XYZ file of N, CA and C in Angstrom:
678
model
N -97.461 48.424 32.356
C -95.955 48.619 32.432
C -95.129 47.886 31.351
N -94.142 48.513 30.742
C -93.294 47.746 30.030
C -92.494 46.674 30.456
N -92.510 45.549 29.783
C -91.766 44.417 30.274
C -90.275 44.584 30.330
N -89.566 44.694 31.438
C -88.132 45.016 31.624
C -87.172 43.973 30.984
N -87.694 42.873 30.522
C -86.895 41.936 29.904
C -86.916 41.810 28.372
N -87.606 42.813 27.815
C -87.391 43.178 26.449
C -86.364 44.232 26.056
N -85.901 44.128 24.863
C -84.858 45.097 24.578
C -83.376 44.687 24.883
N -82.365 45.402 24.236
C -81.001 45.188 24.634
C -80.553 45.510 25.934
N -79.582 44.766 26.450
C -79.282 45.160 27.849
C -78.443 46.474 27.840
N -78.644 47.302 28.802
C -77.975 48.626 29.006
C -76.499 48.425 29.279
N -76.116 47.425 29.825
C -74.768 47.240 30.257
C -74.245 45.834 29.860
N -73.070 45.685 29.559
C -72.495 44.332 29.266
C -72.023 43.627 30.612
N -72.553 42.482 30.917
C -72.072 41.784 32.031
C -71.707 40.299 31.749
N -70.655 39.933 32.499
C -70.268 38.576 32.416
C -69.340 38.170 31.416
N -68.672 39.127 30.539
C -67.769 38.661 29.409
C -66.380 39.302 29.580
N -65.959 39.439 30.842
C -64.608 40.062 31.053
C -63.428 39.140 30.507
N -63.729 37.925 30.662
C -62.550 36.962 30.215
C -62.522 37.062 28.566
N -63.670 37.141 28.038
C -63.630 37.089 26.565
C -63.092 38.515 26.027
N -63.280 39.513 26.918
C -62.612 40.881 26.532
C -61.305 40.915 26.525
N -60.778 40.156 27.713
C -59.392 40.081 27.993
C -58.511 39.257 26.797
N -59.213 38.223 26.423
C -58.757 37.425 25.412
C -58.695 38.185 24.099
N -59.663 38.898 23.844
C -59.702 39.601 22.545
C -58.645 40.759 22.454
N -58.558 41.449 23.659
C -57.430 42.412 23.661
C -56.084 41.880 23.569
N -55.803 40.683 24.182
C -54.546 39.991 23.889
C -54.260 39.756 22.504
N -55.270 39.193 21.708
C -55.037 38.873 20.350
C -54.901 40.183 19.558
N -55.492 41.195 19.745
C -55.430 42.386 18.957
C -54.054 43.006 19.292
N -53.626 43.061 20.619
C -52.320 43.564 20.917
C -51.200 42.846 20.314
N -51.517 41.587 19.895
C -50.476 40.715 19.293
C -50.541 40.832 17.733
N -51.278 41.756 17.333
C -51.568 42.095 15.883
C -52.018 40.734 15.113
N -52.796 40.014 15.837
C -53.418 38.784 15.046
C -54.956 39.041 14.697
N -55.235 38.202 13.544
C -56.642 38.251 13.249
C -57.389 37.402 14.440
N -58.602 37.739 14.495
C -59.354 37.179 15.727
C -60.768 36.948 15.178
N -61.203 35.982 15.899
C -62.765 35.635 15.603
C -63.481 35.294 16.787
N -64.688 35.852 16.964
C -65.569 35.596 18.000
C -66.911 34.885 17.584
N -67.085 33.720 18.209
C -68.052 32.815 17.699
C -69.144 32.590 18.850
N -70.344 32.651 18.636
C -71.475 32.386 19.637
C -72.722 32.035 18.758
N -73.654 31.244 19.387
C -75.025 31.131 18.761
C -75.673 32.202 18.925
N -76.725 32.335 18.057
C -77.787 33.390 18.032
C -78.282 33.660 19.582
N -78.234 34.894 20.115
C -78.522 35.141 21.350
C -77.613 35.010 22.404
N -76.334 34.977 22.022
C -75.335 34.743 23.039
C -74.657 36.147 23.357
N -75.095 37.326 22.710
C -74.702 38.592 23.267
C -73.562 39.085 22.509
N -73.333 38.579 21.159
C -72.271 39.052 20.210
C -72.347 40.589 19.948
N -73.480 41.002 19.667
C -73.822 42.302 19.295
C -73.346 43.332 20.474
N -73.781 43.062 21.679
C -73.434 43.946 22.842
C -71.883 43.894 23.131
N -71.309 42.603 22.999
C -69.884 42.514 23.256
C -69.144 43.214 22.266
N -69.578 43.033 20.919
C -68.848 43.802 19.932
C -68.815 45.299 19.939
N -70.010 45.693 20.415
C -70.238 47.246 20.669
C -69.246 47.662 21.594
N -69.234 46.894 22.757
C -68.098 47.268 23.908
C -66.718 47.256 23.321
N -66.358 46.250 22.568
C -65.003 46.059 22.110
C -64.720 47.180 21.173
N -65.599 47.602 20.312
C -65.193 48.604 19.310
C -65.038 49.842 20.011
N -65.691 50.210 21.144
C -65.529 51.273 21.800
C -64.151 51.391 22.519
N -63.677 50.272 22.853
C -62.336 50.207 23.704
C -61.171 49.994 22.692
N -61.335 49.589 21.437
C -60.129 49.345 20.561
C -59.316 50.512 20.436
N -59.787 51.781 20.274
C -58.910 52.908 19.956
C -57.945 53.052 21.264
N -58.404 52.857 22.389
C -57.499 52.952 23.516
C -56.560 51.890 23.786
N -57.055 50.638 23.398
C -56.235 49.505 23.529
C -55.008 49.564 22.629
N -55.191 50.051 21.307
C -54.314 49.717 20.181
C -53.650 51.206 19.835
N -54.221 52.262 20.427
C -53.830 53.657 20.033
C -54.199 53.974 18.501
N -55.364 53.427 18.154
C -55.895 53.624 16.798
C -56.842 54.899 16.996
N -57.002 55.554 15.750
C -57.917 56.642 15.630
C -59.267 55.826 15.317
N -60.478 56.354 15.867
C -61.774 55.667 15.753
C -62.028 55.568 14.224
N -61.479 56.384 13.291
C -61.787 56.181 11.927
C -61.008 55.063 11.289
N -59.966 54.470 12.005
C -59.243 53.465 11.512
C -59.783 52.101 11.645
N -60.991 52.038 12.228
C -61.751 50.877 12.454
C -63.077 50.811 11.824
N -63.372 49.902 11.017
C -64.784 49.878 10.160
C -65.449 48.525 10.500
N -66.606 48.822 10.851
C -67.437 47.518 10.826
C -68.490 47.400 9.725
N -68.476 46.015 9.226
C -69.312 45.872 7.985
C -70.158 44.651 8.398
N -71.536 44.889 8.333
C -72.431 43.893 8.489
C -72.737 43.116 7.129
N -72.386 41.892 7.123
C -72.534 41.148 5.980
C -73.969 40.712 5.372
N -74.911 41.033 6.094
C -76.271 40.725 5.806
C -76.738 41.751 4.620
N -75.912 42.780 4.553
C -76.210 43.966 3.460
C -75.142 43.936 2.392
N -74.212 42.924 2.323
C -73.208 42.971 1.255
C -73.478 41.581 0.460
N -73.694 41.851 -0.820
C -73.832 40.758 -1.775
C -72.783 40.232 -2.570
N -71.711 40.924 -2.835
C -70.715 40.603 -3.659
C -69.391 41.465 -3.322
N -68.310 41.134 -4.112
C -67.049 41.990 -3.816
C -67.183 43.428 -4.138
N -68.001 43.669 -5.115
C -68.165 45.225 -5.470
C -68.879 45.928 -4.306
N -69.953 45.234 -3.741
C -70.582 45.886 -2.526
C -69.552 46.240 -1.562
N -68.782 45.169 -1.276
C -67.839 45.234 -0.164
C -66.875 46.447 -0.342
N -66.213 46.374 -1.532
C -65.298 47.396 -1.823
C -65.991 48.786 -1.810
N -67.161 48.986 -2.294
C -67.955 50.142 -2.328
C -68.226 50.716 -0.907
N -68.552 49.703 0.049
C -68.743 50.046 1.361
C -67.345 50.623 2.072
N -66.374 50.030 1.817
C -65.131 50.630 2.327
C -64.757 51.876 1.634
N -64.981 52.124 0.386
C -64.638 53.283 -0.330
C -65.585 54.511 0.060
N -66.681 54.327 0.413
C -67.641 55.275 0.779
C -67.327 55.663 2.140
N -66.845 54.697 3.044
C -66.420 55.116 4.467
C -65.212 55.953 4.363
N -64.317 55.665 3.409
C -63.025 56.493 3.392
C -63.153 57.743 2.513
N -64.479 58.114 2.063
C -64.613 59.312 1.398
C -64.564 59.318 -0.052
N -64.468 58.195 -0.527
C -64.536 57.987 -2.069
C -66.028 57.859 -2.479
N -66.042 57.442 -3.850
C -67.417 57.365 -4.455
C -67.540 56.036 -5.335
N -66.424 55.464 -5.878
C -66.625 54.368 -6.789
C -65.781 53.292 -6.164
N -66.235 52.078 -6.332
C -65.570 50.820 -5.855
C -64.095 50.679 -6.200
N -63.771 50.961 -7.462
C -62.528 50.990 -7.988
C -61.475 51.907 -7.348
N -61.917 52.752 -6.557
C -60.925 53.649 -5.918
C -60.250 53.210 -4.627
N -60.592 51.864 -4.113
C -60.249 51.326 -2.997
C -58.757 51.283 -2.728
N -57.944 50.915 -3.776
C -56.491 50.899 -3.619
C -55.810 52.155 -3.186
N -56.242 53.188 -3.882
C -55.561 54.519 -3.626
C -56.084 55.066 -2.247
N -57.332 54.907 -1.955
C -57.838 55.391 -0.658
C -57.121 54.522 0.556
N -57.035 53.258 0.463
C -56.365 52.526 1.432
C -54.922 52.884 1.721
N -54.309 53.216 0.618
C -52.799 53.750 0.666
C -52.785 55.078 1.576
N -53.688 55.917 1.374
C -53.666 57.172 1.971
C -54.445 57.204 3.252
N -55.539 56.383 3.568
C -56.293 56.212 4.618
C -56.464 54.789 5.032
N -55.375 54.184 5.608
C -55.303 52.830 5.945
C -56.306 52.545 6.960
N -56.960 51.354 6.797
C -57.803 50.839 7.865
C -57.042 49.845 8.670
N -56.885 50.054 9.909
C -56.075 49.131 10.767
C -56.832 47.857 11.129
N -58.202 47.956 11.250
C -59.008 46.896 11.740
C -60.373 46.926 11.014
N -60.589 45.866 10.393
C -61.966 45.744 9.709
C -62.732 44.627 10.424
N -63.813 45.003 10.973
C -64.874 44.129 11.821
C -65.694 43.414 10.818
N -65.758 42.317 10.749
C -66.643 41.550 9.797
C -67.657 40.929 10.652
N -68.871 41.628 10.765
C -69.939 41.327 11.527
C -70.808 40.398 10.920
N -71.559 39.432 11.452
C -72.550 38.549 10.974
C -71.974 37.869 9.667
N -70.721 37.169 9.938
C -70.052 36.698 8.819
C -70.890 35.524 8.169
N -71.711 34.901 8.887
C -72.510 33.839 8.375
C -73.478 34.317 7.318
N -73.563 35.607 7.136
C -74.493 36.133 6.121
C -73.742 36.415 4.873
N -72.373 36.140 4.864
C -71.612 36.230 3.582
C -71.921 35.067 2.683
N -72.195 35.352 1.324
C -72.521 34.271 0.374
C -71.483 33.189 0.520
N -71.895 31.904 0.798
C -71.060 30.737 0.900
C -70.499 30.231 -0.628
N -71.066 30.774 -1.532
C -70.538 30.349 -2.895
C -69.494 31.167 -3.566
N -69.509 31.243 -4.773
C -68.328 31.903 -5.487
C -68.188 33.415 -5.282
N -69.355 34.119 -5.085
C -69.348 35.477 -4.846
C -68.653 35.685 -3.409
N -69.097 34.819 -2.420
C -68.440 34.859 -1.167
C -66.963 34.569 -1.115
N -66.577 33.594 -1.921
C -65.142 33.210 -2.003
C -64.293 34.371 -2.544
N -64.828 35.190 -3.590
C -64.116 36.300 -4.032
C -63.879 37.248 -2.865
N -64.902 37.414 -2.151
C -64.766 38.413 -0.972
C -63.761 37.915 0.027
N -63.734 36.771 0.307
C -62.840 36.045 1.283
C -61.561 36.138 0.866
N -61.269 35.831 -0.340
C -59.932 36.006 -0.877
C -59.287 37.430 -0.920
N -60.323 38.335 -1.271
C -59.821 39.803 -1.240
C -59.583 40.358 0.186
N -60.461 39.913 1.151
C -60.264 40.222 2.499
C -58.929 39.771 3.020
N -58.626 38.528 2.776
C -57.416 37.894 3.215
C -56.147 38.455 2.811
N -56.315 39.157 1.540
C -55.099 39.974 1.048
C -54.888 41.253 1.517
N -55.892 41.839 2.262
C -55.666 43.091 2.816
C -54.604 43.160 3.906
N -54.329 42.140 4.618
C -53.328 42.089 5.511
C -51.957 42.186 4.802
N -51.803 41.334 3.721
C -50.563 41.423 3.058
C -50.104 42.778 2.268
N -51.269 43.373 1.838
C -51.061 44.609 1.113
C -51.157 45.890 1.924
N -52.098 45.930 2.871
C -52.355 47.122 3.679
C -52.185 46.922 5.166
N -51.843 45.787 5.655
C -51.740 45.330 7.065
C -53.063 45.766 7.875
N -54.138 45.387 7.171
C -55.401 45.452 7.691
C -55.771 44.155 8.452
N -55.928 44.163 9.786
C -56.331 43.019 10.516
C -58.022 42.779 10.410
N -58.242 41.551 10.690
C -59.719 41.153 10.555
C -60.202 40.722 11.958
N -61.311 41.327 12.438
C -61.974 40.773 13.513
C -63.242 40.179 12.975
N -63.449 38.862 13.140
C -64.607 38.074 12.438
C -65.570 37.654 13.559
N -66.850 38.058 13.122
C -67.928 37.611 14.217
C -68.953 36.714 13.448
N -69.127 35.585 14.024
C -70.175 34.625 13.389
C -70.855 33.757 14.546
N -71.984 33.079 13.925
C -72.633 32.064 14.843
C -71.861 30.668 14.738
N -71.130 30.505 13.823
C -70.316 29.204 13.660
C -68.850 29.438 13.536
N -68.125 28.367 13.828
C -66.599 28.581 13.744
C -66.169 28.579 12.391
N -65.168 29.218 12.124
C -64.791 29.597 10.683
C -64.303 28.268 10.017
N -63.759 27.287 10.672
C -63.411 26.058 10.092
C -64.625 25.191 9.715
N -65.863 25.523 10.032
C -67.022 24.942 9.548
C -67.713 25.844 8.619
N -67.700 27.134 8.927
C -68.660 28.039 8.052
C -68.276 28.069 6.551
N -67.023 27.950 6.223
C -66.707 28.027 4.909
C -65.780 26.816 4.395
N -66.299 25.681 4.922
C -65.528 24.504 4.708
C -65.461 24.182 3.142
N -66.385 24.528 2.567
C -66.493 24.102 1.012
C -66.068 25.139 0.039
N -65.288 26.002 0.538
C -64.880 27.140 -0.286
C -64.444 26.580 -1.642
N -63.407 25.718 -1.582
C -62.797 25.271 -2.845
C -62.354 23.790 -2.580
N -62.660 22.812 -3.335
C -62.322 21.462 -2.946
C -60.756 21.162 -3.098
N -60.151 22.092 -3.786
C -58.751 21.823 -3.970
C -57.804 22.619 -2.946
N -58.413 23.276 -2.072
C -57.486 24.140 -1.139
C -58.498 24.493 0.116
N -57.717 24.905 1.111
C -58.454 25.361 2.366
C -59.128 26.738 2.016
N -60.195 27.036 2.806
C -60.769 28.470 2.763
C -59.827 29.432 2.948
N -59.942 30.756 2.335
C -58.939 31.764 2.560
C -59.026 32.149 3.995
N -60.080 31.738 4.767
C -60.157 32.086 6.241
C -59.614 31.086 7.198
N -59.329 29.925 6.489
C -58.846 28.773 7.313
C -57.578 29.054 8.012
N -57.484 28.802 9.342
C -56.338 29.024 10.109
C -56.071 30.376 10.490
N -56.896 31.336 10.203
C -56.589 32.835 10.614
C -56.639 32.968 12.069
N -57.466 32.162 12.673
C -57.611 32.105 14.275
C -57.859 30.727 14.737
N -56.893 30.114 15.060
C -56.946 28.739 15.561
C -57.613 28.520 16.915
N -57.557 29.522 17.744
C -58.042 29.629 19.147
C -59.146 30.578 19.159
N -60.254 30.297 18.395
C -61.405 31.293 18.439
C -62.045 31.471 19.682
N -62.426 32.640 20.100
C -63.125 32.864 21.318
C -64.684 32.518 21.169
N -65.121 31.414 21.937
C -66.507 31.203 21.739
C -67.205 31.569 22.971
N -68.422 32.145 22.764
C -69.334 32.721 23.806
C -70.011 31.595 24.404
N -69.560 31.145 25.735
C -70.309 30.074 26.333
C -71.468 30.638 27.149
N -72.531 29.725 27.495
C -73.464 30.338 28.387
C -72.907 31.062 29.570
N -73.704 32.258 30.054
C -73.225 32.855 31.229
C -73.433 31.997 32.459
N -72.520 32.095 33.395
C -72.687 31.483 34.547
C -73.892 31.897 35.470
N -74.372 31.141 36.465
C -75.493 31.530 37.170
C -75.337 32.888 37.885
N -74.268 33.228 38.571
C -74.151 34.382 39.300
C -74.240 35.648 38.334
N -73.763 35.585 36.958
C -74.003 36.648 36.010
C -75.533 36.785 35.689
N -76.123 35.572 35.469
C -77.478 35.490 35.021
C -78.271 36.330 36.107
N -77.917 36.012 37.437
C -78.626 36.696 38.535
C -78.560 38.165 38.356
N -77.212 38.567 38.146
C -76.956 40.147 38.134
C -77.801 40.684 36.903
N -78.008 40.037 35.839
C -78.705 40.639 34.647
C -80.208 40.638 35.043
N -80.831 39.695 35.778
C -82.165 39.702 36.134
C -82.427 40.756 37.191
N -81.400 40.895 38.111
C -81.528 41.870 39.111
C -81.604 43.466 38.461
N -80.692 43.519 37.494
C -80.575 44.766 36.644
C -81.867 45.120 35.914
N -82.489 44.202 35.370
C -83.682 44.395 34.802
C -85.012 44.557 35.762
N -84.912 44.179 36.943
C -85.944 44.233 37.844
C -85.813 45.396 38.698
N -84.640 45.975 38.611
C -84.367 47.177 39.658
C -85.388 48.277 39.660
N -86.198 48.578 38.655
C -87.226 49.596 38.716
C -88.507 49.030 38.723
N -88.853 47.778 38.973
C -90.097 47.165 39.067
C -90.451 46.755 40.488
N -91.730 46.268 40.776
C -92.054 45.816 42.075
C -91.912 44.356 42.365
N -91.294 43.689 41.332
C -91.054 42.274 41.626
C -89.732 41.947 42.176
N -89.707 40.754 42.864
C -88.631 40.353 43.645
C -87.780 39.214 42.767
N -86.483 39.310 42.880
C -85.678 38.245 42.205
C -86.060 36.765 42.679
N -86.597 36.626 43.835
C -87.114 35.327 44.172
C -88.071 34.667 43.326
N -88.890 35.557 42.708
C -89.955 34.913 41.790
C -89.333 34.472 40.455
N -87.935 34.540 40.244
C -87.305 34.170 39.170
C -86.262 33.138 39.506
N -86.162 32.761 40.648
C -84.946 32.091 41.194
C -84.804 30.600 40.370
N -85.807 29.999 39.988
C -85.840 28.619 39.325
C -85.352 28.702 37.883
N -85.204 30.122 37.379
C -84.661 30.328 36.003
C -83.179 30.573 36.150
N -82.712 30.519 37.290
C -81.382 30.924 37.571
C -80.484 29.780 37.916
N -80.885 28.617 37.791
C -80.254 27.402 38.509
C -79.234 26.849 37.539
N -79.016 27.263 36.367
C -77.944 26.743 35.531
C -77.513 27.872 34.485
N -76.320 27.689 33.888
C -75.780 28.676 32.861
C -76.664 28.688 31.672
N -76.886 29.948 31.220
C -77.750 30.230 30.099
C -77.213 31.302 29.197
N -77.489 31.371 27.886
C -77.091 32.320 27.044
C -78.147 33.523 27.232
N -77.587 34.822 27.010
C -78.454 35.858 27.428
C -79.882 35.845 26.909
N -80.130 35.574 25.546
C -81.461 35.712 25.024
C -82.405 34.604 25.548
N -81.787 33.467 25.836
C -82.541 32.385 26.408
C -82.987 32.869 27.881
N -82.135 33.408 28.549
C -82.482 33.938 29.940
C -83.561 34.957 29.801
N -83.386 35.980 28.995
C -84.360 37.157 28.869
C -85.712 36.630 28.343
N -85.687 35.790 27.475
C -87.026 35.172 26.872
C -87.749 34.548 27.990
N -86.969 33.655 28.860
C -87.830 32.862 29.956
C -88.273 33.943 30.957
N -87.445 34.915 31.351
C -87.746 35.886 32.358
C -89.035 36.690 31.806
N -88.915 37.086 30.509
C -89.934 37.959 30.021
C -91.319 37.200 30.222
N -91.313 35.926 29.853
C -92.508 35.189 29.881
C -92.976 35.047 31.471
N -92.040 34.823 32.361
C -92.402 34.772 33.683
C -92.856 36.306 34.122
N -92.244 37.148 33.832
C -92.856 38.585 34.157
C -94.302 38.719 33.782
N -94.552 38.370 32.496
C -95.882 38.567 32.076
C -96.896 37.669 32.879
N -96.622 36.517 33.100
C -97.389 35.656 33.955
C -97.690 36.281 35.392
N -96.522 36.740 35.988
C -96.735 37.383 37.237
C -97.575 38.670 37.292
N -97.284 39.354 36.032
C -98.113 40.755 36.111
C -99.581 40.484 35.852
N -99.914 39.400 35.127
C -101.335 39.063 34.839
C -101.881 38.408 36.176
N -101.196 37.713 36.815
C -101.725 37.102 38.056
C -101.912 38.158 39.191
N -101.216 39.294 39.132
C -101.243 40.324 40.135
C -102.391 41.298 39.764
N -102.841 41.420 38.411
C -103.751 42.418 38.099
C -105.139 41.766 38.337
């Protein structure tokens, strides 16, 4: 039998306060950043947010673009990704395309994957200018706070991203009642009882840490039963 604690959770649980704060920030037309360590559930939360943004802000779905920075190496790659999304072909077409097909929100996912050196600095300066030129807001997602992530951008000035979001939403470990809900959800189609996992639910935990621990427990219980 497949281990139920492997794979992405089918439903988001326990991040209603974070969603409320994100909604407030976006409604206020502010830039926004979401910060959480690896395994804190940023991807699942981001997926939920992107689905809700059009109804929150009365945007069309095509006015929101998500860019994963593990696949972007320089400013040309970044501009090209936007141009292709907007129906163009060459990186240099970005100005005309953004005038005619404005992006209301650019989701910068996995921001820690952006080059911390000069290539990255060019991208950060360019992205920062999109709000002034095209009123494009940035929703930034990373493992580390922005005030630390690009601290060394330029020794003579702050990072272009410094101060964009002074009250970043940080994903804290999930409370024990939510951890219990997640485990119950995963066990719902198995023959194992939540009580066999009770000692793993006695303190707040990040989703991946919880699921990894439960996966190991599930394997041990299954082997003992066989």
